[in-house]
């Protein structure tokens, strides 16, 4: 059985000793009473004799190390014996191994006294002290036990609070409050005043924490659909400029009658939807769904209108938009948009779209592209109408110009076809009365 | 202000109440002049009021107590003197089963406005049958009020309150206080029941006492000052009804409680106060409550043994010191 060899106590006043030289190496055999190590105490250097015979299994204190008396310096035992077991004991000394060590009377008394301050996990503390500690969020285990007392009393808690009270300059206090810094978290020497520069260091090292929003619900759907679209469709985008003079002029003329009939203020976007639906009728391929086996050109023209919500977006659908008047489109669009924002859309009000129109004009966006809303094959991005100088018949003139972009899936739609479709929408917007023909 | 003795103060209270109310009369053993009572408390009263109102009885506590309770039920206001509280054993039934119960058992129709004046305590080698302190025995009986004046001022003021009270009152005096002098105003006053008196303010410990223990507690507090301990001394004065507010607010201030009691420790009134402290001020206590009481023995006749048994200034002082 392996045994621990402890730092010997070579004199009454010795509390620690220094290992001067190992006279044996690990693995060497030692006879009982044989000198195996030289120890320097506060008074002298002396070789120490092995208390029992065996092999020096492990040296725990290197030459020059200072070790407290009765603390391990080496392990002795049978040849090639494992030292794991005894080393474990060193890490967690058992009551038995402690008891083996000689304790003088004075030490015994102090041990006894310490035991009286606690009973297991229970710290002896008066009810009043316990209350004061609780009121001040003090962990009673941190309060030093008052010497010569039977229990921690109220006054000791108050002393503890006083000693640990943070001294803070007014400026530092203000900064801490504004920045939400817990002054107790600062590692300042007890009793030292906290200055504003101490806080600056904290602010520099502790960057503001990012907000973390769980991906769920609508955000999860949006993320999946957008990524799916990018992964499946062969995205291409085209942009053109549209002179919106006539649309604006027409809108002025029909705004009041529509208000009278449908109780809605018709928007430029409503007219864009009308023209788009009209053009889609001529280009059924743009209004299609692509599958590996077939291209399905949809019989209905159902135009989705992207609506931004507080968080996320949704695309309610104006069904059979080609069959609706501008006034009807305006009315349906307004109703769907309101319902979308209130979260009151029925599934059939946002399912079944065949083409999507997205408008960011109200945010002063002058040109943008969109991601195709699967399983549709194209999406129209409508930008803001901006007055711009243009050259017409060799003359520079100012016109209300709107950028119109189409993103399409190149699998069912070729570039030229998309370009012709976009051009057709542009023509309709520039000559809206053609809708009447 | 003039100073008179505890004895004179009680005598004045009796005389004034007898002058004020013709229903008040005294009954007891050897009350009349020239003897004037075994502690001379009633001296001169039979001369002024006549032997009909200061009635000497045979040596029969059972008889005089029963007569007093009966007279009270019939509308008189008797003040019965039981020479030693130790003798109330003889008239226990009249006090405990009759006087204390009749108001309840008659559904409030009959009142028993009797005062049992008696004295207790040791310190004179009176031995086991003449030196007991029995306040807790009567405090245990619902229907009795129990008061214990420690000063001439309180003795006079509380006796007047006792005589005017419509319930039976155990008015407990102390045999060694009769000669103690104190300030007593000449004008009319009463001292209400249920109000303790803070005899000395302090911040480190609440020291509670009654009767003769009050002086010991004050002397102990004086000695403790030298040790840096500032004791608050409370004289209970009346134990039923009890002034819990004064006791508890003092404990909340000081965080420590010691009770000095001349009665034996076991089941004494000190235990009642200790329990109240735990129930009402637990979270304010910084140390276990300490009782400084007589040993659980009969009071010895031998002076040295009596000293050993009964609390005194030194015992209170050292017990309190141990609490810090």
Coordinates of N, CA, C and O in Angstrom, one line a residue, chain A residues 187-250:
Chain A
X187 N -14.2 45.0 -10.5 CA -13.2 44.4 -9.6 C -12.3 45.6 -9.1 O -11.3 45.9 -9.6
X188 N -12.8 46.2 -8.0 CA -12.1 47.3 -7.4 C -11.7 46.9 -6.0 O -12.4 46.1 -5.4
X189 N -10.5 47.3 -5.6 CA -10.0 46.9 -4.3 C -11.0 47.4 -3.2 O -11.6 48.5 -3.4
X190 N -11.3 46.6 -2.2 CA -12.3 47.0 -1.2 C -11.9 48.4 -0.6 O -10.8 48.6 -0.3
X191 N -12.9 49.2 -0.5 CA -12.6 50.5 0.1 C -12.1 51.6 -0.8 O -12.1 52.8 -0.5
X192 N -11.7 51.1 -2.0 CA -11.2 52.1 -3.0 C -12.3 52.8 -3.7 O -13.3 52.1 -4.0
X193 N -12.2 54.0 -4.0 CA -13.3 54.7 -4.7 C -13.3 54.4 -6.1 O -12.3 54.2 -6.8
X194 N -14.6 54.3 -6.7 CA -14.7 54.0 -8.1 C -14.8 55.3 -8.9 O -15.6 56.2 -8.5
X195 N -13.9 55.5 -9.8 CA -13.9 56.7 -10.6 C -14.5 56.4 -12.0 O -14.7 55.3 -12.4
X196 N -14.9 57.5 -12.7 CA -15.5 57.3 -14.0 C -14.6 56.6 -15.0 O -15.1 55.8 -15.8
X197 N -13.3 56.7 -14.8 CA -12.4 56.0 -15.7 C -12.4 54.5 -15.5 O -12.3 53.7 -16.5
X198 N -12.8 54.1 -14.3 CA -13.0 52.6 -14.1 C -14.1 52.1 -14.9 O -14.1 51.0 -15.4
X199 N -15.1 52.9 -15.0 CA -16.3 52.5 -15.8 C -16.0 52.5 -17.3 O -16.5 51.7 -18.0
X200 N -15.2 53.5 -17.7 CA -14.8 53.6 -19.2 C -14.2 52.3 -19.6 O -14.5 51.8 -20.7
X201 N -13.3 51.8 -18.7 CA -12.6 50.5 -19.0 C -13.7 49.4 -19.2 O -13.6 48.6 -20.1
X202 N -14.7 49.4 -18.3 CA -15.7 48.4 -18.4 C -16.5 48.5 -19.7 O -16.7 47.6 -20.5
X203 N -16.8 49.8 -20.1 CA -17.6 50.0 -21.2 C -16.8 49.6 -22.5 O -17.4 49.1 -23.4
X204 N -15.5 49.8 -22.5 CA -14.7 49.5 -23.7 C -14.6 47.9 -23.8 O -14.7 47.4 -24.9
X205 N -14.5 47.3 -22.7 CA -14.3 45.8 -22.8 C -15.6 45.1 -22.9 O -15.6 44.0 -23.6
X206 N -16.6 45.6 -22.4 CA -17.9 44.9 -22.5 C -18.8 45.6 -23.6 O -19.4 46.6 -23.3
X207 N -18.7 45.0 -24.8 CA -19.5 45.6 -25.9 C -21.0 45.4 -25.6 O -21.4 44.4 -24.9
X208 N -21.9 46.2 -26.1 CA -23.3 46.0 -25.9 C -23.8 44.7 -26.4 O -23.2 44.2 -27.5
X209 N -24.6 44.0 -25.8 CA -25.1 42.7 -26.2 C -26.1 42.8 -27.3 O -26.9 43.6 -27.3
X210 N -25.9 41.9 -28.4 CA -26.9 41.9 -29.5 C -28.2 41.4 -29.0 O -28.3 40.6 -28.1
X211 N -29.3 41.9 -29.7 CA -30.6 41.3 -29.4 C -30.7 40.0 -30.1 O -30.2 39.8 -31.2
X212 N -31.3 39.0 -29.5 CA -31.4 37.7 -30.1 C -32.9 37.3 -30.3 O -33.6 37.3 -29.3
X213 N -33.3 37.2 -31.5 CA -34.8 36.9 -31.8 C -34.9 35.5 -32.3 O -34.2 35.1 -33.3
X214 N -35.7 34.7 -31.7 CA -35.8 33.3 -32.1 C -36.5 33.3 -33.5 O -37.5 34.0 -33.7
X215 N -36.0 32.5 -34.4 CA -36.6 32.3 -35.7 C -37.7 31.4 -35.6 O -37.5 30.2 -35.3
X216 N -38.9 31.9 -35.8 CA -40.1 31.1 -35.6 C -41.2 31.7 -36.4 O -41.1 32.8 -36.9
X217 N -42.3 31.0 -36.6 CA -43.5 31.5 -37.2 C -43.3 32.0 -38.6 O -42.6 31.4 -39.5
X218 N -43.8 33.3 -38.8 CA -43.7 33.9 -40.1 C -42.2 34.0 -40.6 O -41.9 33.8 -41.8
X219 N -41.3 34.4 -39.7 CA -39.9 34.6 -40.1 C -39.3 33.3 -40.6 O -38.6 33.3 -41.6
X220 N -39.7 32.2 -40.0 CA -39.2 30.9 -40.5 C -39.7 30.6 -41.9 O -39.0 30.1 -42.7
X221 N -41.0 30.9 -42.2 CA -41.6 30.7 -43.5 C -40.9 31.6 -44.5 O -40.5 31.1 -45.6
X222 N -40.8 32.9 -44.2 CA -40.1 33.8 -45.1 C -38.7 33.3 -45.4 O -38.3 33.2 -46.6
X223 N -38.0 33.0 -44.4 CA -36.6 32.5 -44.6 C -36.5 31.3 -45.5 O -35.8 31.3 -46.5
X224 N -37.4 30.4 -45.3 CA -37.4 29.1 -46.1 C -37.8 29.4 -47.5 O -37.2 28.9 -48.5
X225 N -38.8 30.2 -47.7 CA -39.3 30.5 -49.0 C -38.3 31.3 -49.9 O -38.1 31.1 -51.1
X226 N -37.7 32.3 -49.3 CA -36.7 33.1 -50.0 C -35.5 32.2 -50.4 O -35.1 32.3 -51.6
X227 N -35.1 31.4 -49.5 CA -33.9 30.6 -49.8 C -34.3 29.5 -50.9 O -33.5 29.3 -51.8
X228 N -35.5 29.0 -50.8 CA -36.0 28.0 -51.7 C -36.0 28.7 -53.1 O -35.6 28.0 -54.1
X229 N -36.5 29.9 -53.2 CA -36.6 30.6 -54.5 C -35.2 30.8 -55.1 O -35.0 30.5 -56.3
X230 N -34.3 31.2 -54.3 CA -32.9 31.4 -54.8 C -32.3 30.1 -55.3 O -31.6 30.0 -56.3
X231 N -32.6 29.0 -54.5 CA -32.0 27.7 -54.8 C -32.7 27.1 -56.1 O -32.0 26.4 -56.8
X232 N -33.9 27.4 -56.3 CA -34.6 26.7 -57.4 C -34.7 27.5 -58.7 O -34.3 26.9 -59.8
X233 N -35.0 28.8 -58.6 CA -35.2 29.5 -59.9 C -33.9 30.0 -60.4 O -32.9 30.2 -59.7
X234 N -33.9 30.3 -61.7 CA -32.7 30.9 -62.3 C -33.0 32.4 -62.5 O -33.7 32.8 -63.5
X235 N -32.6 33.1 -61.5 CA -33.0 34.5 -61.4 C -32.3 35.4 -62.4 O -31.1 35.4 -62.5
X236 N -33.1 36.2 -63.1 CA -32.5 37.2 -64.0 C -33.3 38.5 -63.7 O -34.5 38.4 -63.5
X237 N -32.7 39.7 -63.8 CA -33.5 40.9 -63.6 C -33.3 41.9 -64.8 O -32.2 41.9 -65.3
X238 N -34.4 42.5 -65.2 CA -34.3 43.6 -66.2 C -35.0 44.8 -65.7 O -35.9 44.7 -64.8
X239 N -34.5 46.0 -66.1 CA -35.1 47.2 -65.7 C -35.3 48.1 -66.8 O -34.6 48.2 -67.8
X240 N -36.4 48.9 -66.7 CA -36.7 49.9 -67.7 C -37.2 51.1 -67.0 O -37.6 51.1 -65.8
X241 N -37.3 52.3 -67.8 CA -37.8 53.5 -67.3 C -39.1 53.8 -67.9 O -39.3 53.6 -69.1
X242 N -40.1 54.3 -67.1 CA -41.4 54.5 -67.6 C -41.7 56.0 -67.4 O -41.5 56.5 -66.3
X243 N -42.2 56.6 -68.5 CA -42.7 58.0 -68.3 C -44.1 57.9 -67.8 O -45.0 57.5 -68.5
X244 N -44.3 58.4 -66.6 CA -45.6 58.2 -65.9 C -46.6 59.4 -66.1 O -47.6 59.5 -65.5
X245 N -46.3 60.3 -67.1 CA -47.1 61.6 -67.2 C -48.5 61.2 -67.4 O -49.4 61.8 -66.8
X246 N -48.8 60.3 -68.3 CA -50.2 60.0 -68.6 C -50.9 59.3 -67.5 O -52.1 59.5 -67.3
X247 N -50.2 58.4 -66.8 CA -50.8 57.7 -65.7 C -51.2 58.7 -64.6 O -52.3 58.7 -64.1
X248 N -50.3 59.7 -64.4 CA -50.6 60.7 -63.4 C -51.8 61.6 -63.8 O -52.7 61.9 -63.0
X249 N -51.8 61.9 -65.1 CA -52.9 62.7 -65.6 C -54.2 61.9 -65.5 O -55.2 62.5 -65.1
X250 N -54.2 60.6 -65.9 CA -55.4 59.8 -65.8 C -55.9 59.7 -64.4 O -57.0 59.8 -64.1

